[in-house]
Each structure stands twice: as structure tokens, then as C-alpha cells.
Amino acid sequence: PPATPPLVASISGDAGPPPAAASPPLAGGKGAGLGFTFKRDSHTGNWQVNRIKPGGFAETCSDIASGDVIDSVDGNSCRGISQAELGALIMGPEGSVASLGLVKANTNKPVKIDARRIKTAKP
């Protein structure tokens, strides 16, 4: 079998090429994200929403806020995965919908959001 290229994703979750095996293929090798950057919490190791990007889905959704824990994307657990793996889950074809599972920072309650991938300007 052909060698699988390494996963490549930016920490923003809104830039960088998806894995070559992404399905369906992304036009021009670029995808769209969910409108936020993410970071790993140094104490818990959990991935968190870091910054809401102007023009992205997260800016229009009152249920996504800085500090929320990213629990799952499309049913895939985000606990213990790498930055590249999370970026690959977040990125997808523009206009596609991701099922985003968050744990709210202010209430510690889980929420599920159907989030549309929208291209945003690079920071």
C-alpha cells in the first residue's frame, strides 16, 4: 500500500491542509474550520477553545466560548489526541457540518452543536 502522508493542521483549526485521505476530497487541498483556535490546557491536558475568529461559525453561535473544552468532533473523542489529529477533525469541506461536543467552561455542562465549516481569513 502507498505510504500515508503525515497529518498536517494548524493550531487555529482553520488553516492548513487536511490529511491526504480526507473524504470527501477538498477542492484545492484546502478546507474550512469551525471559527475558533484551540489550545491544550496545561493542567488537565484537555483541548479548549482559545479564540473566536471573526467571520467564522463560532462567532455566530452563542454556545461556543473561549475556555470551553472540546470533547468530541463528529463522535470522535478529543481526549488524548494530538494537535494534528484535532486539526484534521475540525477541518473539512467548506459548508459541511461537524457535530461538535463541548463541555462549557462556565457551567461544566456538555453541549452538542451542529457547526457549519466556514472559511475565515488567516489571523
Coordinates of N, CA and C in Angstrom, one line a residue:
P1 N 0.8 -1.2 0.0 CA 0.0 0.0 0.0 C 0.9 1.2 0.0
P2 N 0.3 2.3 -0.6 CA 1.1 3.6 -0.6 C 1.3 4.1 0.8
A3 N 2.4 4.8 1.0 CA 2.7 5.4 2.3 C 1.7 6.5 2.6
T4 N 1.2 6.6 3.8 CA 0.3 7.6 4.2 C 1.0 8.9 4.7
P5 N 0.7 10.0 4.1 CA 1.4 11.3 4.5 C 1.0 11.6 5.9
P6 N 1.9 12.3 6.6 CA 1.6 12.7 8.0 C 0.4 13.7 8.0
L7 N -0.3 13.7 9.1 CA -1.4 14.7 9.3 C -0.8 16.1 9.5
V8 N -1.4 17.1 8.8 CA -0.9 18.4 9.0 C -2.1 19.3 9.3
A9 N -2.0 20.1 10.4 CA -3.1 21.0 10.7 C -2.5 22.1 11.5
S10 N -3.1 23.3 11.4 CA -2.5 24.4 12.2 C -3.2 24.4 13.6
I11 N -2.7 25.1 14.5 CA -3.3 25.2 15.8 C -4.6 26.0 15.8
S12 N -4.8 26.8 14.7 CA -6.0 27.6 14.6 C -7.2 26.7 14.3
G13 N -7.0 25.6 13.7 CA -8.2 24.8 13.4 C -8.8 25.3 12.1
D14 N -8.3 26.4 11.5 CA -8.9 27.0 10.4 C -8.0 27.1 9.2
A15 N -6.8 26.6 9.3 CA -5.9 26.7 8.2 C -5.0 25.5 8.1
G16 N -4.4 25.3 7.0 CA -3.5 24.2 6.8 C -4.2 23.1 6.0
P17 N -3.5 22.3 5.3 CA -4.1 21.2 4.5 C -4.6 20.1 5.4
P18 N -5.7 19.4 5.0 CA -6.2 18.2 5.7 C -5.3 17.0 5.4
P19 N -5.5 15.9 6.0 CA -4.8 14.7 5.6 C -5.2 14.4 4.2
A20 N -4.3 13.7 3.5 CA -4.5 13.4 2.1 C -5.7 12.4 1.9
A21 N -6.0 11.7 2.9 CA -7.1 10.7 2.8 C -8.4 11.3 3.2
A22 N -8.5 12.6 3.4 CA -9.8 13.2 3.8 C -10.9 12.8 2.8
S23 N -12.1 12.6 3.3 CA -13.2 12.2 2.5 C -14.4 13.0 2.9
P24 N -15.0 13.7 1.9 CA -14.7 13.8 0.5 C -13.5 14.7 0.3
P25 N -12.8 14.6 -0.9 CA -11.7 15.4 -1.1 C -12.0 16.9 -1.1
L26 N -11.1 17.7 -0.6 CA -11.3 19.1 -0.5 C -10.7 19.8 -1.7
A27 N -11.5 20.7 -2.3 CA -11.1 21.4 -3.5 C -9.8 22.2 -3.2
G28 N -8.9 22.1 -4.1 CA -7.6 22.8 -4.0 C -6.8 22.4 -2.7
G29 N -7.2 21.3 -2.1 CA -6.4 20.9 -0.9 C -6.6 21.7 0.3
K30 N -7.5 22.6 0.3 CA -7.8 23.5 1.5 C -9.1 23.2 2.0
G31 N -9.3 23.4 3.3 CA -10.6 23.2 3.9 C -11.0 24.4 4.7
A32 N -12.1 24.2 5.4 CA -12.6 25.2 6.3 C -12.8 24.7 7.7
G33 N -12.7 25.6 8.7 CA -12.8 25.2 10.0 C -14.1 25.7 10.7
L34 N -14.1 25.6 12.0 CA -15.3 25.9 12.8 C -15.3 27.3 13.4
G35 N -14.3 28.1 13.1 CA -14.2 29.5 13.5 C -13.6 29.8 14.9
F36 N -12.7 28.9 15.3 CA -12.1 29.1 16.6 C -10.7 28.5 16.5
T37 N -9.8 29.1 17.3 CA -8.5 28.5 17.5 C -8.6 27.6 18.8
F38 N -7.6 26.7 19.0 CA -7.7 25.9 20.2 C -6.3 25.8 20.8
K39 N -6.3 25.4 22.1 CA -5.0 25.2 22.8 C -5.3 24.1 23.8
R40 N -4.1 23.5 24.2 CA -4.2 22.4 25.3 C -4.1 23.0 26.6
D41 N -5.0 22.7 27.5 CA -4.9 23.2 28.9 C -3.7 22.5 29.6
S42 N -2.8 23.3 30.1 CA -1.6 22.8 30.7 C -1.8 22.0 32.0
H43 N -3.0 22.1 32.6 CA -3.3 21.4 33.9 C -4.0 20.1 33.6
T44 N -5.0 20.1 32.7 CA -5.9 19.0 32.5 C -5.5 18.2 31.3
G45 N -4.8 18.8 30.3 CA -4.4 18.2 29.1 C -5.6 18.2 28.1
N46 N -6.7 18.7 28.4 CA -7.8 18.8 27.5 C -7.6 19.9 26.5
W47 N -8.2 19.7 25.3 CA -8.2 20.8 24.3 C -9.3 21.8 24.6
Q48 N -9.0 23.0 24.5 CA -10.0 24.1 24.8 C -10.1 25.1 23.6
V49 N -11.3 25.7 23.5 CA -11.5 26.8 22.6 C -10.6 27.9 23.1
N50 N -9.8 28.5 22.2 CA -8.9 29.6 22.7 C -9.4 30.9 22.3
R51 N -9.6 31.1 21.0 CA -10.1 32.4 20.5 C -11.1 32.2 19.4
I52 N -12.2 33.0 19.4 CA -13.2 33.0 18.4 C -12.7 33.9 17.2
K53 N -12.8 33.3 16.0 CA -12.3 34.0 14.8 C -13.5 34.8 14.2
P54 N -13.2 36.1 13.8 CA -14.2 36.9 13.1 C -14.6 36.2 11.8
G55 N -15.9 36.2 11.6 CA -16.4 35.6 10.3 C -16.7 34.1 10.3
G56 N -16.3 33.4 11.4 CA -16.5 32.0 11.4 C -17.7 31.6 12.1
F57 N -18.1 30.3 12.0 CA -19.3 29.8 12.6 C -19.4 30.2 14.1
A58 N -18.3 30.0 14.8 CA -18.3 30.1 16.3 C -18.7 31.6 16.7
E59 N -18.4 32.5 15.8 CA -18.8 33.9 16.1 C -20.3 34.1 16.1
T60 N -21.0 33.3 15.3 CA -22.4 33.4 15.3 C -23.2 32.5 16.2
C61 N -22.4 31.7 17.0 CA -23.0 30.7 17.8 C -22.8 31.0 19.3
S62 N -23.8 31.3 20.0 CA -23.7 31.8 21.4 C -23.2 30.6 22.3
D63 N -23.3 29.4 21.8 CA -22.9 28.2 22.6 C -21.4 27.8 22.6
I64 N -20.6 28.6 21.8 CA -19.2 28.4 21.8 C -18.5 29.6 22.4
A65 N -17.6 29.3 23.4 CA -16.9 30.4 24.0 C -15.5 30.0 24.4
S66 N -14.6 31.0 24.5 CA -13.3 30.7 25.0 C -13.3 30.0 26.3
G67 N -12.4 28.9 26.4 CA -12.3 28.2 27.6 C -13.2 26.9 27.6
D68 N -14.1 26.8 26.7 CA -14.9 25.5 26.6 C -14.0 24.4 26.2
V69 N -14.2 23.2 26.8 CA -13.4 22.0 26.5 C -14.0 21.4 25.2
I70 N -13.1 21.0 24.3 CA -13.5 20.3 23.1 C -13.5 18.9 23.4
D71 N -14.7 18.3 23.6 CA -14.8 16.9 24.0 C -14.8 15.9 22.8
S72 N -15.5 16.3 21.7 CA -15.6 15.4 20.6 C -15.9 16.2 19.3
V73 N -15.5 15.6 18.1 CA -15.9 16.2 16.8 C -16.4 15.0 16.0
D74 N -17.6 15.1 15.5 CA -18.2 14.0 14.7 C -18.2 12.7 15.4
G75 N -18.4 12.7 16.7 CA -18.4 11.5 17.5 C -17.0 10.9 17.9
N76 N -16.0 11.6 17.5 CA -14.6 11.1 17.8 C -14.1 11.9 19.1
S77 N -13.8 11.1 20.1 CA -13.3 11.8 21.3 C -12.0 12.6 21.0
C78 N -11.9 13.7 21.7 CA -10.7 14.6 21.5 C -9.8 14.4 22.7
R79 N -10.1 13.6 23.6 CA -9.2 13.4 24.8 C -8.0 12.6 24.4
G80 N -6.8 13.2 24.7 CA -5.6 12.5 24.4 C -5.1 12.5 23.0
I81 N -5.7 13.2 22.1 CA -5.3 13.2 20.7 C -4.3 14.3 20.5
S82 N -3.6 14.3 19.4 CA -2.6 15.3 19.1 C -3.2 16.5 18.5
Q83 N -2.4 17.6 18.4 CA -2.8 18.8 17.8 C -3.2 18.6 16.3
A84 N -2.4 17.8 15.6 CA -2.6 17.5 14.2 C -3.9 16.7 14.1
E85 N -4.2 15.7 15.0 CA -5.4 14.9 14.9 C -6.6 15.8 15.1
L86 N -6.6 16.7 16.1 CA -7.7 17.6 16.3 C -7.9 18.5 15.1
G87 N -6.8 19.1 14.6 CA -7.0 19.9 13.4 C -7.6 19.2 12.3
A88 N -7.2 17.9 12.1 CA -7.8 17.1 11.0 C -9.3 16.9 11.2
L89 N -9.7 16.7 12.5 CA -11.2 16.5 12.8 C -11.9 17.8 12.5
I90 N -11.4 18.9 12.9 CA -12.1 20.2 12.8 C -12.2 20.6 11.3
M91 N -11.1 20.4 10.5 CA -11.1 20.9 9.1 C -12.0 20.0 8.3
G92 N -12.6 20.6 7.3 CA -13.4 19.8 6.4 C -13.9 20.7 5.2
P93 N -14.6 20.1 4.3 CA -15.1 20.9 3.1 C -15.9 22.1 3.6
E94 N -15.7 23.2 2.9 CA -16.5 24.4 3.3 C -18.0 24.1 3.1
G95 N -18.8 24.5 4.1 CA -20.2 24.3 4.1 C -20.6 22.9 4.7
S96 N -19.7 22.0 5.0 CA -20.0 20.8 5.6 C -20.3 21.0 7.1
V97 N -21.0 20.1 7.7 CA -21.4 20.3 9.1 C -20.7 19.3 10.0
A98 N -20.2 19.8 11.1 CA -19.5 18.9 12.1 C -20.3 18.9 13.4
S99 N -20.5 17.7 14.0 CA -21.1 17.6 15.3 C -20.1 17.8 16.3
L100 N -20.2 19.0 17.0 CA -19.2 19.4 18.0 C -19.7 19.2 19.4
G101 N -18.9 18.4 20.2 CA -19.3 18.2 21.6 C -18.4 19.0 22.5
L102 N -18.9 19.9 23.2 CA -18.2 20.8 24.1 C -18.6 20.6 25.6
V103 N -17.7 20.9 26.5 CA -18.1 21.0 27.9 C -17.9 22.5 28.3
K104 N -19.0 23.1 28.6 CA -19.0 24.6 28.9 C -18.1 24.9 30.1
A105 N -17.3 25.9 29.8 CA -16.3 26.3 30.9 C -17.0 26.9 32.1
N106 N -18.1 27.7 31.8 CA -18.8 28.4 32.9 C -19.8 27.5 33.7
T107 N -20.3 26.4 33.2 CA -21.2 25.5 33.9 C -20.8 24.1 34.0
N108 N -19.7 23.7 33.3 CA -19.3 22.3 33.2 C -20.3 21.3 32.7
K109 N -21.3 21.9 31.9 CA -22.3 21.0 31.3 C -21.9 20.7 29.8
P110 N -22.2 19.5 29.4 CA -21.9 19.1 28.0 C -23.0 19.7 27.1
V111 N -22.6 20.1 25.9 CA -23.5 20.6 24.8 C -23.0 20.0 23.5
K112 N -24.0 19.7 22.6 CA -23.7 19.3 21.3 C -24.2 20.3 20.3
I113 N -23.3 20.7 19.3 CA -23.6 21.7 18.4 C -23.4 21.2 17.0
D114 N -24.3 21.4 16.1 CA -24.1 21.2 14.7 C -23.5 22.4 14.1
A115 N -22.2 22.4 13.8 CA -21.4 23.6 13.4 C -21.0 23.5 11.9
R116 N -21.3 24.5 11.2 CA -21.0 24.6 9.8 C -19.6 25.1 9.6
R117 N -18.8 24.4 8.7 CA -17.5 24.9 8.4 C -17.5 26.0 7.4
I118 N -16.8 27.1 7.8 CA -16.8 28.3 7.0 C -15.3 28.8 6.9
K119 N -14.9 29.2 5.7 CA -13.5 29.7 5.6 C -13.5 31.1 6.2
T120 N -12.4 31.3 7.0 CA -12.2 32.6 7.6 C -10.8 33.1 7.1
A121 N -10.6 34.4 7.3 CA -9.3 35.0 7.0 C -8.3 34.5 8.0
K122 N -7.0 34.3 7.5 CA -6.0 33.8 8.4 C -5.7 34.9 9.4
P123 N -5.4 34.5 10.7 CA -5.1 35.6 11.7 C -3.9 36.4 11.4

